[in-house]
Short mmCIF file of C-alpha atoms and ligand atoms in Angstrom, two decimals:
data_model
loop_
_atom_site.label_atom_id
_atom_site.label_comp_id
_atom_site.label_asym_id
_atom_site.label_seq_id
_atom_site.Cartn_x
_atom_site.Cartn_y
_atom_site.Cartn_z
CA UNK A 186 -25.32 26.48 -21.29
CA UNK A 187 -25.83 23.07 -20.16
CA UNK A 188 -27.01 22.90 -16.11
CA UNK A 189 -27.09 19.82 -13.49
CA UNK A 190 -29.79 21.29 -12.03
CA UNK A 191 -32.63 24.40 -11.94
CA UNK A 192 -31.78 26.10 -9.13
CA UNK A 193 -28.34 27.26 -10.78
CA UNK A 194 -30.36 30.04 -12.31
CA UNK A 195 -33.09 30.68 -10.26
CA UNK A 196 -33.50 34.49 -10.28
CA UNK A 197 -31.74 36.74 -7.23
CA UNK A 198 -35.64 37.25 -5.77
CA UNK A 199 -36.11 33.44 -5.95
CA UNK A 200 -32.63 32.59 -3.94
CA UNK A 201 -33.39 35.49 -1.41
CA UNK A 202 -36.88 33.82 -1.26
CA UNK A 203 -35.45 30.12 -0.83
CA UNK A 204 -32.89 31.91 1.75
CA UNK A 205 -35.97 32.87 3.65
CA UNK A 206 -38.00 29.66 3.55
CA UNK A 207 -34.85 27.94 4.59
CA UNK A 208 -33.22 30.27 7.19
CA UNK A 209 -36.41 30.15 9.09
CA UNK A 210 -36.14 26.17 9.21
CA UNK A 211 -32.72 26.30 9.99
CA UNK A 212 -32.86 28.23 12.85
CA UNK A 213 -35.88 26.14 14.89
CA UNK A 214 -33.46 22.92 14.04
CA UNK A 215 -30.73 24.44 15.23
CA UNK A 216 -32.29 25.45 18.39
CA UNK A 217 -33.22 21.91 19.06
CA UNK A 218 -29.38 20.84 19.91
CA UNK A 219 -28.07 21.97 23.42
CA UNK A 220 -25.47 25.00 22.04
CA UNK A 221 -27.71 26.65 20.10
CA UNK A 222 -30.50 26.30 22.42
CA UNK A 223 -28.11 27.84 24.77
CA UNK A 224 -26.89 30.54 22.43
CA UNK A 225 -29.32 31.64 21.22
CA UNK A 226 -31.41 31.96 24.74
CA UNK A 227 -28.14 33.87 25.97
CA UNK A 228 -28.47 36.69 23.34
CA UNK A 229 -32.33 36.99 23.45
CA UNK A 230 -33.50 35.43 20.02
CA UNK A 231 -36.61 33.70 19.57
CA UNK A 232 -36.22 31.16 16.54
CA UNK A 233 -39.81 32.12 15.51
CA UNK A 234 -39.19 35.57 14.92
CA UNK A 235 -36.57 34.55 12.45
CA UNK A 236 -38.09 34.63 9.11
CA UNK A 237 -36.08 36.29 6.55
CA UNK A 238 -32.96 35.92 4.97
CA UNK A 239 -33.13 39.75 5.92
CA UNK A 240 -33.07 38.87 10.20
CA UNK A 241 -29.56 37.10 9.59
CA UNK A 242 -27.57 40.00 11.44
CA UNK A 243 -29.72 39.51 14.19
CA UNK A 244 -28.32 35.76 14.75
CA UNK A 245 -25.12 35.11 16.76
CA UNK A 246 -22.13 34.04 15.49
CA UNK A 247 -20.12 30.52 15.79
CA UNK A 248 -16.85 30.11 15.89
CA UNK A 249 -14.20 27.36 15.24
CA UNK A 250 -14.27 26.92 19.42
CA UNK A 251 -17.47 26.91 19.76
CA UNK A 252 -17.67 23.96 17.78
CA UNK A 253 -14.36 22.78 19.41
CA UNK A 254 -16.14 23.45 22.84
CA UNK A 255 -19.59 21.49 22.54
CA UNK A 256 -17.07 18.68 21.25
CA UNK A 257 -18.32 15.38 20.74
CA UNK A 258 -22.08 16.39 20.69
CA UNK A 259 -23.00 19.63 21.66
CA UNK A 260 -24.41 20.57 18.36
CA UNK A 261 -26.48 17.40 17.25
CA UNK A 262 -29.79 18.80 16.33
CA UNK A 263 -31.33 15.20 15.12
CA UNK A 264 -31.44 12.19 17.38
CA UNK A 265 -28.33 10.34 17.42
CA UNK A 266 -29.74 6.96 15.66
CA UNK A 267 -30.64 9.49 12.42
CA UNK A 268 -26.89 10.16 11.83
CA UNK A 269 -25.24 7.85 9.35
CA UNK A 270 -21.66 9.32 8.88
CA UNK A 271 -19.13 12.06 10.51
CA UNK A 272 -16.41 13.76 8.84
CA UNK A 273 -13.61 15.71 10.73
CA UNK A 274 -11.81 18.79 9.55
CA UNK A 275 -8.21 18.41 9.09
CA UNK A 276 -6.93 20.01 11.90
CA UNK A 277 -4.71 22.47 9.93
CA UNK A 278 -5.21 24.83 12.59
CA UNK A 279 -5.51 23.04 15.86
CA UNK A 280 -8.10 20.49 17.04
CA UNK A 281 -10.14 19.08 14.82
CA UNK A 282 -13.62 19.89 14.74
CA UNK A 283 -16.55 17.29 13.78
CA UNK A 284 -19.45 17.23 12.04
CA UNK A 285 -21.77 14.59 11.67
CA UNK A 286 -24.68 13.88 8.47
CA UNK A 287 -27.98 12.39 8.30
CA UNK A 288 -28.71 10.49 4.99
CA UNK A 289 -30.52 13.38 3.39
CA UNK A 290 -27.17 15.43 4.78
CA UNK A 291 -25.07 13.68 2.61
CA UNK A 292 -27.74 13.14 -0.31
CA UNK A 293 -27.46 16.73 -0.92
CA UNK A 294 -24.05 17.13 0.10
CA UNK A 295 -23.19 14.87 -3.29
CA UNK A 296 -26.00 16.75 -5.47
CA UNK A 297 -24.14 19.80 -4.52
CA UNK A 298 -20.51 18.43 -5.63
CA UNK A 299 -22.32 16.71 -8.55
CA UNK A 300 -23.68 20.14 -9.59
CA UNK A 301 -19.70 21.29 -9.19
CA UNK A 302 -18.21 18.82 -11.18
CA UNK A 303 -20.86 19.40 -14.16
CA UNK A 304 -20.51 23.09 -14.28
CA UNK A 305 -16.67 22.35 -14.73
CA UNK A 306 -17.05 20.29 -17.72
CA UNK A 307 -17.50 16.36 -16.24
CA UNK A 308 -19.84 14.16 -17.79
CA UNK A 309 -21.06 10.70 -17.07
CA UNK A 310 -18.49 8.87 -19.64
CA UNK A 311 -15.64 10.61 -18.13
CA UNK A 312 -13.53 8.25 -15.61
CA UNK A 313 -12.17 10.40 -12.68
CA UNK A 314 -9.72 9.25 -10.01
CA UNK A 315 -9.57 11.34 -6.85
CA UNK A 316 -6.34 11.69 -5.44
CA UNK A 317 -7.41 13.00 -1.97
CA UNK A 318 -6.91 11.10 1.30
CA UNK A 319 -10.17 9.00 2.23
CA UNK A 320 -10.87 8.56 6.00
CA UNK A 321 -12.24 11.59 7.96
CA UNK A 322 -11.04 14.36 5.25
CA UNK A 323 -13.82 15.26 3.36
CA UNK A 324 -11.96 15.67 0.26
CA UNK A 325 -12.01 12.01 -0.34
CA UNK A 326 -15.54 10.70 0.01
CA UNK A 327 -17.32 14.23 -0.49
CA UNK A 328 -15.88 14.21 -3.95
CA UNK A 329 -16.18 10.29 -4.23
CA UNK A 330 -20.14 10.48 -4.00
CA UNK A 331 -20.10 13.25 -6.09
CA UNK A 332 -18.63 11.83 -9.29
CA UNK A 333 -20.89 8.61 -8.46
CA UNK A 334 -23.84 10.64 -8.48
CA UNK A 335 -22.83 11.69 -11.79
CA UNK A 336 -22.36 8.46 -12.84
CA UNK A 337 -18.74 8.50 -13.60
CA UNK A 338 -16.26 5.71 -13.08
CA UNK A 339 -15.14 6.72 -9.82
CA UNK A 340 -11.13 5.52 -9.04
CA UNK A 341 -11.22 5.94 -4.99
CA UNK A 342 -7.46 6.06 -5.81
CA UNK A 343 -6.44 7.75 -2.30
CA UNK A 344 -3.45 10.22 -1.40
CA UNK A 345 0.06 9.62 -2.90
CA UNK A 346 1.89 6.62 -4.22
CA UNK A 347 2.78 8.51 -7.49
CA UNK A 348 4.10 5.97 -9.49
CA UNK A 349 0.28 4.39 -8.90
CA UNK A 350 -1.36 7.26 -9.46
CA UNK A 351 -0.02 7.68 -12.78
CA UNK A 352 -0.59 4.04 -13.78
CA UNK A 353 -3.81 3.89 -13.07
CA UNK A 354 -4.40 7.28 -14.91
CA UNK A 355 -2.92 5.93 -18.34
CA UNK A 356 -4.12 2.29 -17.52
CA UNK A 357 -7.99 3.57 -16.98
CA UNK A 358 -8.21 6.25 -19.21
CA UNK A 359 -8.61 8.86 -16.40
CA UNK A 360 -10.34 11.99 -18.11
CA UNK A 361 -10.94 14.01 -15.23
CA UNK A 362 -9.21 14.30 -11.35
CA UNK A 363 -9.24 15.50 -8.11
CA UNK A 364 -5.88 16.63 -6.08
CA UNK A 365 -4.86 19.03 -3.68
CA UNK A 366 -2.62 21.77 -5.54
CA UNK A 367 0.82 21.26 -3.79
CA UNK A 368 0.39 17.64 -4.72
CA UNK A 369 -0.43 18.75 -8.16
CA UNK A 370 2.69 20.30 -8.70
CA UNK A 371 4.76 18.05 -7.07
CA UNK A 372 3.10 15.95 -9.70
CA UNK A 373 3.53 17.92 -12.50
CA UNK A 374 7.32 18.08 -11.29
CA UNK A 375 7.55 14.05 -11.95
CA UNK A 376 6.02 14.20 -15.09
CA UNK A 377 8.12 17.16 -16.47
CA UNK A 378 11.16 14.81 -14.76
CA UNK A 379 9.88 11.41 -16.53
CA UNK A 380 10.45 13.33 -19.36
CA UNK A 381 6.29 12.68 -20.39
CA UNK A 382 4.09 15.26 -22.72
CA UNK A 383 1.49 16.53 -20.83
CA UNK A 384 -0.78 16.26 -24.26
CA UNK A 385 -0.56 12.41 -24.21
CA UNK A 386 -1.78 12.24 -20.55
CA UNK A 387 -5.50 11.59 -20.75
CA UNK A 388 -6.80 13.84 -17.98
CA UNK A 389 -8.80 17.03 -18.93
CA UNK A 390 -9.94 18.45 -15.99
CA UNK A 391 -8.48 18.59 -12.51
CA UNK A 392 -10.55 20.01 -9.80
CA UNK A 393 -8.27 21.45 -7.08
CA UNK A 394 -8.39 22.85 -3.75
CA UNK A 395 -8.32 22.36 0.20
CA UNK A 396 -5.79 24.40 0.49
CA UNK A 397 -4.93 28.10 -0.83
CA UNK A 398 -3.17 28.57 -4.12
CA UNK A 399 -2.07 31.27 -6.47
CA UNK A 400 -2.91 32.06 -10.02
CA UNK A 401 0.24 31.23 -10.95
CA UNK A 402 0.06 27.66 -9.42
CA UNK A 403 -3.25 26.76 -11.35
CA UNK A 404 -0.71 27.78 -14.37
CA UNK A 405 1.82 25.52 -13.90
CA UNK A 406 -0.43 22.42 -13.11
CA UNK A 407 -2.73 23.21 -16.23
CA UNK A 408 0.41 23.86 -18.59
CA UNK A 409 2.78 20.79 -17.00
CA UNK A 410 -0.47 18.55 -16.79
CA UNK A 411 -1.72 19.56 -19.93
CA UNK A 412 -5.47 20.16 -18.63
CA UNK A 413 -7.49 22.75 -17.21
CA UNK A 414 -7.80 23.16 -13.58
CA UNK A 415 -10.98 24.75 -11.48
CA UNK A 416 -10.84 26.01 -8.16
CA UNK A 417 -13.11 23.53 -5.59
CA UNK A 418 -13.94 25.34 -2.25
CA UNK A 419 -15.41 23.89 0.52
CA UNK A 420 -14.85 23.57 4.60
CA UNK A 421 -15.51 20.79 6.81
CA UNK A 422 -18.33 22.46 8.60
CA UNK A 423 -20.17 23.57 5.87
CA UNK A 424 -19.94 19.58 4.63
CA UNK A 425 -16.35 19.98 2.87
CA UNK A 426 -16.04 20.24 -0.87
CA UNK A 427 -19.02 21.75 -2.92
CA UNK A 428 -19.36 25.01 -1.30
CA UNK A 429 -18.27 27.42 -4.07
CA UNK A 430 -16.63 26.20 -7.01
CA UNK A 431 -15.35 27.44 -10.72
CA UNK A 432 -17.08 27.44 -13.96
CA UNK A 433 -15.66 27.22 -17.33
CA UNK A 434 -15.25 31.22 -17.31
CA UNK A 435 -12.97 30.59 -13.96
CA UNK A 436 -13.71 34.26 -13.05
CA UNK A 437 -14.22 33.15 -9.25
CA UNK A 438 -16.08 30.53 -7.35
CA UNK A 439 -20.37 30.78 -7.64
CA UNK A 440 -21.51 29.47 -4.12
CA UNK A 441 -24.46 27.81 -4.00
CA UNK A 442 -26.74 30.34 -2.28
CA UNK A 443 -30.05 27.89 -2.03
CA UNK A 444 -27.62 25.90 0.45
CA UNK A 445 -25.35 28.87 2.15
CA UNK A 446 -26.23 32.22 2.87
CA UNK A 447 -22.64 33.65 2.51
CA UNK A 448 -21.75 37.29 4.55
CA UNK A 449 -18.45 38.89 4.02
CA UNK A 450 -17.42 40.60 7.33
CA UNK A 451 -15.14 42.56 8.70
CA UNK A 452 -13.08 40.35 10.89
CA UNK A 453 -12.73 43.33 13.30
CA UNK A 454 -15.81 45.26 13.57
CA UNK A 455 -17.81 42.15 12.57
CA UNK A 456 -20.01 44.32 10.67
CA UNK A 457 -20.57 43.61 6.25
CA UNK A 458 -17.74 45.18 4.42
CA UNK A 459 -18.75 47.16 1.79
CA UNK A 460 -19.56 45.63 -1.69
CA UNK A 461 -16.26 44.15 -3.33
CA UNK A 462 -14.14 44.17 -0.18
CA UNK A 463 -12.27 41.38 0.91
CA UNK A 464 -13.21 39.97 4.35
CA UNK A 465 -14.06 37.22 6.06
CA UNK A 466 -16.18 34.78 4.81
CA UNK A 467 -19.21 34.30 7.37
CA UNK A 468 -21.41 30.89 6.56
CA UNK A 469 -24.98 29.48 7.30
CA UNK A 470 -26.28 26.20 5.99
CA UNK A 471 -29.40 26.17 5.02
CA UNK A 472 -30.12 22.38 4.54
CA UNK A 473 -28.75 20.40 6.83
CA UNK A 474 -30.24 18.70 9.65
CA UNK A 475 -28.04 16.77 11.86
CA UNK A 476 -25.92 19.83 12.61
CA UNK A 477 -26.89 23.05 11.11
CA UNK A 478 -24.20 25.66 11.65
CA UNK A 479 -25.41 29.77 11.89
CA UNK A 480 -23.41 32.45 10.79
CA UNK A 481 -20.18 30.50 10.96
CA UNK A 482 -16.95 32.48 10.73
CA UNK A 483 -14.50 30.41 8.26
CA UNK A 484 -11.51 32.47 9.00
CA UNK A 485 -11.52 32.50 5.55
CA UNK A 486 -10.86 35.44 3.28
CA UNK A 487 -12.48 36.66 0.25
CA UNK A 488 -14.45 38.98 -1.50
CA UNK A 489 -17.54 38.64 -3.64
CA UNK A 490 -16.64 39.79 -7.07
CA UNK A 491 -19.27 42.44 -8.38
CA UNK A 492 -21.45 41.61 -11.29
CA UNK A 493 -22.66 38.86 -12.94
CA UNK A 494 -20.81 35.44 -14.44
CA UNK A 495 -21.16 35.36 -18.32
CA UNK A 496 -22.26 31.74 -18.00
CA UNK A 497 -25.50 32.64 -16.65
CA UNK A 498 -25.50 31.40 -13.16
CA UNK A 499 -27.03 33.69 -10.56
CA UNK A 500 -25.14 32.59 -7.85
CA UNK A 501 -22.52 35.25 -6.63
CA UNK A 502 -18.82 34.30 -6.73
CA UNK A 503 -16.41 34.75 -4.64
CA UNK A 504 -12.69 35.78 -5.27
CA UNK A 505 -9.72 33.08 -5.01
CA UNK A 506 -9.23 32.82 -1.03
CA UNK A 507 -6.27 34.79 -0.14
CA UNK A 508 -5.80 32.49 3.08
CA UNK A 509 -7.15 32.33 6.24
CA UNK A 510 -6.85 35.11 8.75
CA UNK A 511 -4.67 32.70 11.08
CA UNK A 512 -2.13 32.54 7.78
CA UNK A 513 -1.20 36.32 7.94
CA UNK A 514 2.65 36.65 8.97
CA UNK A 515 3.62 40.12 10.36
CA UNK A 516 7.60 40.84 9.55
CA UNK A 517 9.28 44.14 10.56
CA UNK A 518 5.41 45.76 11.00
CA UNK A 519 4.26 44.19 7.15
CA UNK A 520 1.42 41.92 6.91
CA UNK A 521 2.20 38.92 4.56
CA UNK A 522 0.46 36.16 3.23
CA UNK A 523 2.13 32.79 2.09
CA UNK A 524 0.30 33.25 -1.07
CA UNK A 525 1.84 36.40 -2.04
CA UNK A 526 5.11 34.89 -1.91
CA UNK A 527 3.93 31.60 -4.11
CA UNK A 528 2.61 34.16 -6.45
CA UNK A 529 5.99 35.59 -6.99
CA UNK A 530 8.23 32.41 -7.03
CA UNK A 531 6.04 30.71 -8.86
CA UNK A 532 5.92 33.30 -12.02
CA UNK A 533 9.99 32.98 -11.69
CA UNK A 534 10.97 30.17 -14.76
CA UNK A 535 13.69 28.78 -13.12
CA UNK A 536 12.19 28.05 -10.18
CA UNK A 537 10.57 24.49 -9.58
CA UNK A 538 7.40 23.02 -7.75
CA UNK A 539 8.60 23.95 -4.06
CA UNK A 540 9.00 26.23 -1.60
CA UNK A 541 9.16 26.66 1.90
CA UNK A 542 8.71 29.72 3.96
CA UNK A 543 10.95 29.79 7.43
CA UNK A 544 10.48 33.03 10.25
CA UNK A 545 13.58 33.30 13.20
CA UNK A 546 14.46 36.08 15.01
CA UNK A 547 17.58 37.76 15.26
CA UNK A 548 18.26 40.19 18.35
CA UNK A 549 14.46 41.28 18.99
CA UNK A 550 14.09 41.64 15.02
CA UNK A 551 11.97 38.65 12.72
CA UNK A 552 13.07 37.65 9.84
CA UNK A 553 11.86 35.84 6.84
CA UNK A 554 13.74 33.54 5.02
CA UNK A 555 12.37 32.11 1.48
CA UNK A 556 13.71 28.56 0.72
CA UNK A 557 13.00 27.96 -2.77
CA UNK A 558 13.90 24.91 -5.10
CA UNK A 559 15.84 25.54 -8.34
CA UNK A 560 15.00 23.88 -11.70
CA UNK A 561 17.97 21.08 -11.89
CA UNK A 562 19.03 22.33 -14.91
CA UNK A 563 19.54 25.77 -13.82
CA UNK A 564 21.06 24.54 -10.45
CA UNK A 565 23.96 22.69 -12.26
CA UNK A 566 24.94 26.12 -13.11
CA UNK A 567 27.99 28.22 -11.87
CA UNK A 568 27.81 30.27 -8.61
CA UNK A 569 27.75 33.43 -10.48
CA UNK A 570 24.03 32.42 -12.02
CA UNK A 571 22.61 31.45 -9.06
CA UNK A 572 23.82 34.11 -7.29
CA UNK A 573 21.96 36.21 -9.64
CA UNK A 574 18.77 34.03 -9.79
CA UNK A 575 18.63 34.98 -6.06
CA UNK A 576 19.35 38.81 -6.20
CA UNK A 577 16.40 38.67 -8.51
CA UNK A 578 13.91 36.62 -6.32
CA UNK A 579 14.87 39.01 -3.46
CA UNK A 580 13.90 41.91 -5.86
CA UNK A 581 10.66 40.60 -6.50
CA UNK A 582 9.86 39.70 -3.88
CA UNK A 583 10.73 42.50 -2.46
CA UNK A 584 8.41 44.55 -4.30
CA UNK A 585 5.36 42.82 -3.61
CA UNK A 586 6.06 42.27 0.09
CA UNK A 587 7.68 45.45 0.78
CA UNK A 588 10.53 44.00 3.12
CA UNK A 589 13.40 41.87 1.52
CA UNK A 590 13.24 38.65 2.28
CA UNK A 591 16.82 36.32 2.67
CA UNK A 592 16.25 33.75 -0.10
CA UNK A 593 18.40 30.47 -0.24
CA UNK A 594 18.37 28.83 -2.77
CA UNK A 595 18.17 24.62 -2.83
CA UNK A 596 18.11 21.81 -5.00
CA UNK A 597 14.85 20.24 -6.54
CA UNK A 598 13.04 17.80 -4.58
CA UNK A 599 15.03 19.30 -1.62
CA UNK A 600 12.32 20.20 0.71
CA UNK A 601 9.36 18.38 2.12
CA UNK A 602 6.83 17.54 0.54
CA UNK A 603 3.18 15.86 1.49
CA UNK A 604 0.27 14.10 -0.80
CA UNK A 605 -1.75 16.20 2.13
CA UNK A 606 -2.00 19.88 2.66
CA UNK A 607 0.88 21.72 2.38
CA UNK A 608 2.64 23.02 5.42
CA UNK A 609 4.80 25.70 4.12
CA UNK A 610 5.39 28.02 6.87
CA UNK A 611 8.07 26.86 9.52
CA UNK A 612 7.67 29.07 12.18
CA UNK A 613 11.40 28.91 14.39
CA UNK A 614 10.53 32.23 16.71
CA UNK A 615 8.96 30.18 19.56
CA UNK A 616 11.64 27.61 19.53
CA UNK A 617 14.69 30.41 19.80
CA UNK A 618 12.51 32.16 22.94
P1 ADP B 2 -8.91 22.49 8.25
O1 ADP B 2 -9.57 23.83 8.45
O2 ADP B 2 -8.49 21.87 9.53
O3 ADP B 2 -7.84 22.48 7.19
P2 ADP B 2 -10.83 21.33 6.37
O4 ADP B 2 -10.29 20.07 5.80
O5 ADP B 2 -12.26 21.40 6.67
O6 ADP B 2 -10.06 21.55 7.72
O7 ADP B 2 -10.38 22.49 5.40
C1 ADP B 2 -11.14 23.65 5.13
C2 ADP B 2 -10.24 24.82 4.90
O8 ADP B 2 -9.33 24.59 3.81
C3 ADP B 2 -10.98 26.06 4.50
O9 ADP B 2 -11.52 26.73 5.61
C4 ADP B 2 -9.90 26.86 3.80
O10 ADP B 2 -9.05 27.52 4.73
C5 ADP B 2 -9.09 25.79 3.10
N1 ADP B 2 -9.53 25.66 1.71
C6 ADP B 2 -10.40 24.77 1.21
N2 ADP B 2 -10.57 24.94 -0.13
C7 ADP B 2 -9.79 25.97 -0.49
C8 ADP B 2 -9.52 26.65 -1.73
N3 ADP B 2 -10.07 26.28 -2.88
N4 ADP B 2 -8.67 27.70 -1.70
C9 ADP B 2 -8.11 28.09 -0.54
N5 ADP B 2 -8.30 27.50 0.65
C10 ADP B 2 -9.14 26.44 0.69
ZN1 ZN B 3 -20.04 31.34 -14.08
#
């Protein structure tokens, strides 16, 4: 196995020993900027006494308003004329929250994404366009300096425009990309429309993410694309992309635990779930210095998946992220999650690229309605089809959700669509008071 660098095998005592060395760091830089001097006064914690990876427990937690609170500069642990960039998250979930680099910061930021990128097959020769919105998402210049730093003909091609896209992808060569999954398969839905074989597209490799996706998604974009696609995690506060990320085995993500120490939590109790568990994914960085973050809770969740990666890596992996604790939908007393429902539609052949997910209420009872997109040719179909296509969705769906959803059934290219994150959910309860 061919590595970008040593420390993706460094034995489970050395990372636990690195963990230690840096946790102890961490914590006496963090304590230099005003919240976490604060904080960590408030619940009794000398930064001294913190010394092993094993004291992390003993460490508050942050949350998304903390950071939201100490907004613009409440957690600057360097001097202001040290910083050199700042990112912001995307806001997917309210205000956006910011975090700001020093040059090492984002030195190590693109080692990390260059050690990503190698593990899922780029070299130097390749030529990789990222499709990704540049600006304050970290999705476009995270990855950007990241295929640089590899040394690979970087296209800083942007977000949408897919009649560009595509040009510049046969016109360059493009052997390897980066694109956010709904995008993907809204591309994949032109090319399978332009009537083009994915084998004579050049790209190889497409690293997605930002944004949760099924199994069955990655399917369609590798088979429609005609490449193989790995699974890029990563989170504005803990720098963006380059967190945890696939290798060729894609059998989870490996996070890089020389840079994160990664806790799985129960979001309720806030105490570790037990081994294999899903939860929610609790972060520290462990080399940053213009704004280290302790024990941050992602809202994310995941699991670690038990044993070890066949590749050789040491570095645990965690499971696909079922979506963020925000995401859950509760209908008639069932927890849901959007990706359970993409699952399902997805895995259905005559349904295309698109869905939409729409929650009213009726009387005092919610309901759930599935908006789907039909293959054109299936759509040109008589009543009696469709009619069936849709008894069968509801069945499926059914089955995995455990309530029956109302599915209506539309034409292709019907619903919106974005070159950004999805939003799929269209929540009308509010408006109907
Ligand atoms: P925002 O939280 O406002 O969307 P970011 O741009 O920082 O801001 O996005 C980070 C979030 O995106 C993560 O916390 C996670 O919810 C989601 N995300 C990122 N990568 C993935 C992925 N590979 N699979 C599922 N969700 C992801
Ligand atoms: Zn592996």
């Amino acid at each position: 196995m061919e590595i970008f660098h040593t420390a993706e095998v460094l034995s489970r005592d050395e990372i636990a020993h690195v963990q230690s060395r840096r946790l102890a760091r961490t914590v006496k830089r963090a304590a230099k900027s005003p919240f976490y001097k604060a904080r960590l006064a408030q619940t009794g914690v000398d930064p001294d006494s913190i010394t092993s990876v094993d004291d992390i427990s003993r460490l508050p937690l942050t949350t998304k308003d903390d950071l939201r609170e100490s907004y613009p500069f409440g957690m600057l642990a360097d001097e202001h004329r040290e910083l050199v960039r700042l990112h912001a998250s995307s806001g997917t979930t309210g205000s956006p929250t910011v975090v700001y680099h020093t040059d090492n910061d984002l030195r190590t930021w693109a080692d990390l994404m260059a050690r990503c990128m190698f593990m899922a097959g780029i070299r130097k020769d390749d030529v990789f366009q990222n499709m990704a919105g540049y600006g304050l998402f970290t999705g476009g210049l995270g990855i950007h300096y990241g295929a640089e730093r590899l040394g690979c003909l970087t296209i800083p091609a942007g977000a949408g425009n897919t009649a560009r896209q595509l040009k510049l992808i046969r016109d360059f060569n493009v052997t390897a990309l980066h694109i956010i999954p709904s995008y993907a398969l809204y591309l994949a839905g032109v090319v399978a429309e332009q009537g083009m074989d994915p084998r004579d597209l050049p790209p190889r490799i497409a690293l997605i993410g930002a944004e949760p996706h099924s199994e069955e998604a990655r399917r369609r974009i590798e088979e429609m694309l005609g490449l193989k696609a790995f699974n890029s995690y990563g989170l504005s506060e803990m720098n963006g992309p380059g967190v945890a990320f696939e290798c060729e085995h894609q059998d989870g993500m490996h996070l890089w635990e020389d840079s994160y120490i990664a806790e799985i939590l129960n979001p309720e109790t806030l105490e570790p779930v037990a081994e294999g568990e899903v939860g929610e994914l609790v972060m520290t960085t462990l080399t940053r210095e213009a704004m280290p973050l302790l024990r941050y809770r992602t809202r994310d969740l995941t699991r670690f998946i038990p044993g070890e990666c066949a590749c050789g890596r040491t570095h645990r992996r965690i499971d696909r992220i079922a979506g963020r604790a925000d995401d859950m939908l509760i209908i008639k007393g069932v927890n849901i999650y959007p990706m359970q429902i993409e699952q399902v539609l997805l895995a259905v052949p005559e349904v295309a690229q698109n869905y939409q997910i729409v929650l009213h209420r009726e009387g005092f009872i919610d309901q759930l309605t599935v908006r789907v997109e039909i293959k054109e040719e299936f759509f040109v179909e008589d009543m009696r089809a469709l009619g069936s296509i849709q008894k069968r969705i509801a069945g499926l769906l059914r089955n995995e959700l455990l309530v029956t959803p109302r599915i209506e059934l539309v034409e292709a290219k019907s619903l919106p669509t974005s070159d950004g994150k999805a939003s799929r959910v269209v929540d009308m309860r509010d408006k109907q008071g």
